[in-house]
Amino acid sequence: VTDAGTDKIISHEELQDNYALTLHGGEEATYFGWDITNVGDVNGDKLNDIAISQPFYSFSAEAPTPDGRIFIVLGGGNFKKPPTQEEKSVSILDMDTEDRILISNKANPGVHFGREILGLGNFDNDSDELGDILLHNVANRSWVVILGSKNRPANNDLADIMGTHGFRISSEYFMAVTVGNFLADESENNPLTPDIAFKPKTKGQMFMLKGGVGNWPAEITYDNFSESLGVKAIYDPLVEMGYSMATLPDTDNDGFDELIMTSTDIMNNQSLQIFSGQHDWANDDFTALTTNANIKNINDVNSEFSGLTTAAVIGDLNKDDFSEIVIDDLSATTINGSYSGQFFVVNGFDGVYEE
């Protein structure tokens, strides 16, 4: 969009009339578009595709808990400017089946399937280089990896995908999940494949699922997680790690991304920690107060009860080629009173911050 006018403002009406194709879910109260993610090329046509969740969709009006489903809108002509006013708003259900993929979860209903979606890139490191997807099943406390496929039909049930083109990661409850290049590949000839960091609710537990491994079991839990699948991080179980996690693109030129994690010590004081790619997750113990060459802490020293609970990487805001970090302090006292909250933008950096 280059013709926004002198006021640099485009109204919602102008956007709909002149630029956008509007997709709607075709069903009332199903929250179509709860999560929208670029999932890369999932079907091998060299165009990026978009996954859209509809987590409150139910197959039966009597269902006590929504089932959920996702649509993948395939790149290409779908995203051109609509030729007529009548075609500017389209139900996802009316799209040509050659232009979208539907994934339902009829065999396991009532789980808010697809409430969160993450693109994994070529997580399985296969020759087709298709985009793989990570989906959240909220009610049954699991995440599902779906591997890309050139020949996936227009309508799919998750049960038919699992086993040959997918697997499940289960836990009592997941507090945070993020994707990045955290672990070294076994072969120097392989490119870095994305890894997935999972933080279950249980204190003292965190694990990283390594990309490119292949032959994953149908279901992975913390208890059956083996060294061949990745690493289990170790730390003091009295410390709650991972209220929030995010991935910071490689800042110290070691070829690995940095993991950002918020942590709470036994006094309920919270900090944000930045782990460099050189951190030995399998062998180096750490707590919210631990600092070594590969861990840096950010604390709100002005808050008696610090509440740094959420972190997000927001990209380069000031054209210095480094991504900025946003962190919040929910319990901070400001001019608006106690526990009114505040957030900080931490400028991007070369390497890691000094203490």
mmCIF file of C-alpha atoms in Angstrom, residues 174-298:
data_model
loop_
_atom_site.group_PDB
_atom_site.id
_atom_site.type_symbol
_atom_site.label_atom_id
_atom_site.label_comp_id
_atom_site.label_asym_id
_atom_site.label_seq_id
_atom_site.Cartn_x
_atom_site.Cartn_y
_atom_site.Cartn_z
ATOM 1 C CA PHE A 174 2.054 -25.953 28.868
ATOM 2 C CA MET A 175 2.978 -22.514 30.139
ATOM 3 C CA ALA A 176 5.034 -21.426 27.134
ATOM 4 C CA VAL A 177 6.309 -22.639 23.763
ATOM 5 C CA THR A 178 8.685 -21.036 21.270
ATOM 6 C CA VAL A 179 10.517 -22.067 18.107
ATOM 7 C CA GLY A 180 14.122 -21.287 17.127
ATOM 8 C CA ASN A 181 17.540 -22.665 16.248
ATOM 9 C CA PHE A 182 18.769 -23.568 19.739
ATOM 10 C CA LEU A 183 20.550 -26.936 19.406
ATOM 11 C CA ALA A 184 23.477 -28.061 17.271
ATOM 12 C CA ASP A 185 22.748 -30.497 14.462
ATOM 13 C CA GLU A 186 24.536 -33.833 14.567
ATOM 14 C CA SER A 187 26.015 -33.417 11.086
ATOM 15 C CA GLU A 188 27.890 -30.310 10.022
ATOM 16 C CA ASN A 189 26.550 -30.913 6.510
ATOM 17 C CA ASN A 190 22.962 -30.320 7.616
ATOM 18 C CA PRO A 191 21.583 -26.801 7.848
ATOM 19 C CA LEU A 192 20.277 -25.682 11.206
ATOM 20 C CA THR A 193 16.765 -27.008 11.637
ATOM 21 C CA PRO A 194 14.210 -25.305 13.908
ATOM 22 C CA ASP A 195 13.852 -26.643 17.453
ATOM 23 C CA ILE A 196 10.870 -26.315 19.808
ATOM 24 C CA ALA A 197 11.254 -25.269 23.455
ATOM 25 C CA PHE A 198 8.425 -26.463 25.731
ATOM 26 C CA LYS A 199 7.814 -25.314 29.296
ATOM 27 C CA PRO A 200 5.309 -27.547 31.122
ATOM 28 C CA LYS A 201 3.554 -26.144 34.183
ATOM 29 C CA THR A 202 5.364 -28.588 36.482
ATOM 30 C CA LYS A 203 8.257 -26.856 38.244
ATOM 31 C CA GLY A 204 11.710 -28.127 37.400
ATOM 32 C CA GLN A 205 10.695 -29.254 33.911
ATOM 33 C CA MET A 206 11.596 -27.893 30.508
ATOM 34 C CA PHE A 207 12.612 -29.660 27.322
ATOM 35 C CA MET A 208 13.718 -28.842 23.788
ATOM 36 C CA LEU A 209 12.543 -30.993 20.896
ATOM 37 C CA LYS A 210 15.224 -31.087 18.240
ATOM 38 C CA GLY A 211 14.299 -30.626 14.603
ATOM 39 C CA GLY A 212 15.462 -33.002 11.885
ATOM 40 C CA VAL A 213 15.516 -36.096 14.115
ATOM 41 C CA GLY A 214 12.799 -38.069 12.318
ATOM 42 C CA ASN A 215 11.101 -41.271 13.494
ATOM 43 C CA TRP A 216 9.363 -39.409 16.303
ATOM 44 C CA PRO A 217 7.058 -41.541 18.491
ATOM 45 C CA ALA A 218 3.318 -41.005 18.066
ATOM 46 C CA GLU A 219 3.206 -39.246 21.455
ATOM 47 C CA ILE A 220 6.021 -37.525 23.341
ATOM 48 C CA THR A 221 5.808 -36.734 27.060
ATOM 49 C CA TYR A 222 8.320 -35.427 29.557
ATOM 50 C CA ASP A 223 8.636 -38.927 31.025
ATOM 51 C CA ASN A 224 9.399 -40.712 27.731
ATOM 52 C CA PHE A 225 11.554 -37.893 26.361
ATOM 53 C CA SER A 226 14.938 -39.400 25.420
ATOM 54 C CA GLU A 227 18.299 -37.878 24.502
ATOM 55 C CA SER A 228 17.732 -38.796 20.863
ATOM 56 C CA LEU A 229 14.789 -36.375 20.744
ATOM 57 C CA GLY A 230 16.601 -33.343 22.194
ATOM 58 C CA VAL A 231 17.471 -32.179 25.697
ATOM 59 C CA LYS A 232 15.836 -31.813 29.088
ATOM 60 C CA ALA A 233 16.917 -28.621 30.797
ATOM 61 C CA ILE A 234 17.779 -28.856 34.479
ATOM 62 C CA TYR A 235 17.183 -26.262 37.178
ATOM 63 C CA ASP A 236 16.073 -25.780 40.765
ATOM 64 C CA PRO A 237 12.458 -27.045 41.019
ATOM 65 C CA LEU A 238 11.739 -24.293 43.569
ATOM 66 C CA VAL A 239 12.161 -21.765 40.773
ATOM 67 C CA GLU A 240 9.372 -21.281 38.244
ATOM 68 C CA MET A 241 10.902 -20.831 34.812
ATOM 69 C CA GLY A 242 9.104 -20.011 31.623
ATOM 70 C CA TYR A 243 6.042 -17.916 32.388
ATOM 71 C CA SER A 244 6.820 -16.600 28.925
ATOM 72 C CA MET A 245 9.371 -17.577 26.285
ATOM 73 C CA ALA A 246 10.426 -15.933 23.038
ATOM 74 C CA THR A 247 13.121 -16.403 20.412
ATOM 75 C CA LEU A 248 15.692 -13.684 19.770
ATOM 76 C CA PRO A 249 17.449 -14.036 16.390
ATOM 77 C CA ASP A 250 21.170 -14.747 16.723
ATOM 78 C CA THR A 251 22.806 -11.650 18.245
ATOM 79 C CA ASP A 252 26.339 -12.915 18.919
ATOM 80 C CA ASN A 253 27.037 -14.500 15.519
ATOM 81 C CA ASP A 254 27.466 -18.027 16.877
ATOM 82 C CA GLY A 255 24.880 -19.452 14.481
ATOM 83 C CA PHE A 256 22.263 -20.059 17.197
ATOM 84 C CA ASP A 257 19.251 -18.061 18.308
ATOM 85 C CA GLU A 258 18.964 -16.819 21.875
ATOM 86 C CA LEU A 259 16.144 -18.022 24.129
ATOM 87 C CA ILE A 260 14.372 -15.410 26.238
ATOM 88 C CA MET A 261 12.539 -16.641 29.316
ATOM 89 C CA THR A 262 10.859 -15.004 32.291
ATOM 90 C CA SER A 263 11.529 -16.622 35.665
ATOM 91 C CA THR A 264 10.339 -16.424 39.267
ATOM 92 C CA ASP A 265 12.507 -17.125 42.301
ATOM 93 C CA ILE A 266 11.342 -18.471 45.673
ATOM 94 C CA MET A 267 10.638 -14.908 46.866
ATOM 95 C CA ASN A 268 8.249 -14.466 43.910
ATOM 96 C CA ASN A 269 10.523 -11.885 42.306
ATOM 97 C CA GLN A 270 10.648 -12.215 38.558
ATOM 98 C CA SER A 271 13.343 -11.575 36.003
ATOM 99 C CA LEU A 272 13.942 -11.991 32.327
ATOM 100 C CA GLN A 273 16.825 -14.208 31.277
ATOM 101 C CA ILE A 274 18.616 -14.344 27.933
ATOM 102 C CA PHE A 275 20.330 -17.648 27.142
ATOM 103 C CA SER A 276 22.951 -17.621 24.426
ATOM 104 C CA GLY A 277 23.241 -20.418 21.903
ATOM 105 C CA GLN A 278 26.306 -21.694 23.738
ATOM 106 C CA HIS A 279 24.338 -22.594 26.858
ATOM 107 C CA ASP A 280 24.627 -26.294 27.703
ATOM 108 C CA TRP A 281 20.980 -27.096 28.362
ATOM 109 C CA ALA A 282 21.586 -30.716 29.271
ATOM 110 C CA ASN A 283 24.333 -30.164 31.853
ATOM 111 C CA ASP A 284 24.334 -26.576 33.137
ATOM 112 C CA ASP A 285 22.028 -26.044 36.095
ATOM 113 C CA PHE A 286 20.406 -22.639 36.317
ATOM 114 C CA THR A 287 17.914 -20.691 38.394
ATOM 115 C CA ALA A 288 16.354 -17.258 38.179
ATOM 116 C CA LEU A 289 19.390 -15.923 40.044
ATOM 117 C CA THR A 290 22.080 -17.821 38.146
ATOM 118 C CA THR A 291 24.448 -15.883 35.929
ATOM 119 C CA ASN A 292 27.262 -17.277 33.843
ATOM 120 C CA ALA A 293 28.892 -16.404 30.550
ATOM 121 C CA ASN A 294 25.879 -17.726 28.658
ATOM 122 C CA ILE A 295 23.041 -16.351 30.824
ATOM 123 C CA LYS A 296 22.149 -12.703 31.382
ATOM 124 C CA ASN A 297 19.433 -11.393 33.719
ATOM 125 C CA ILE A 298 17.205 -8.337 33.361
#
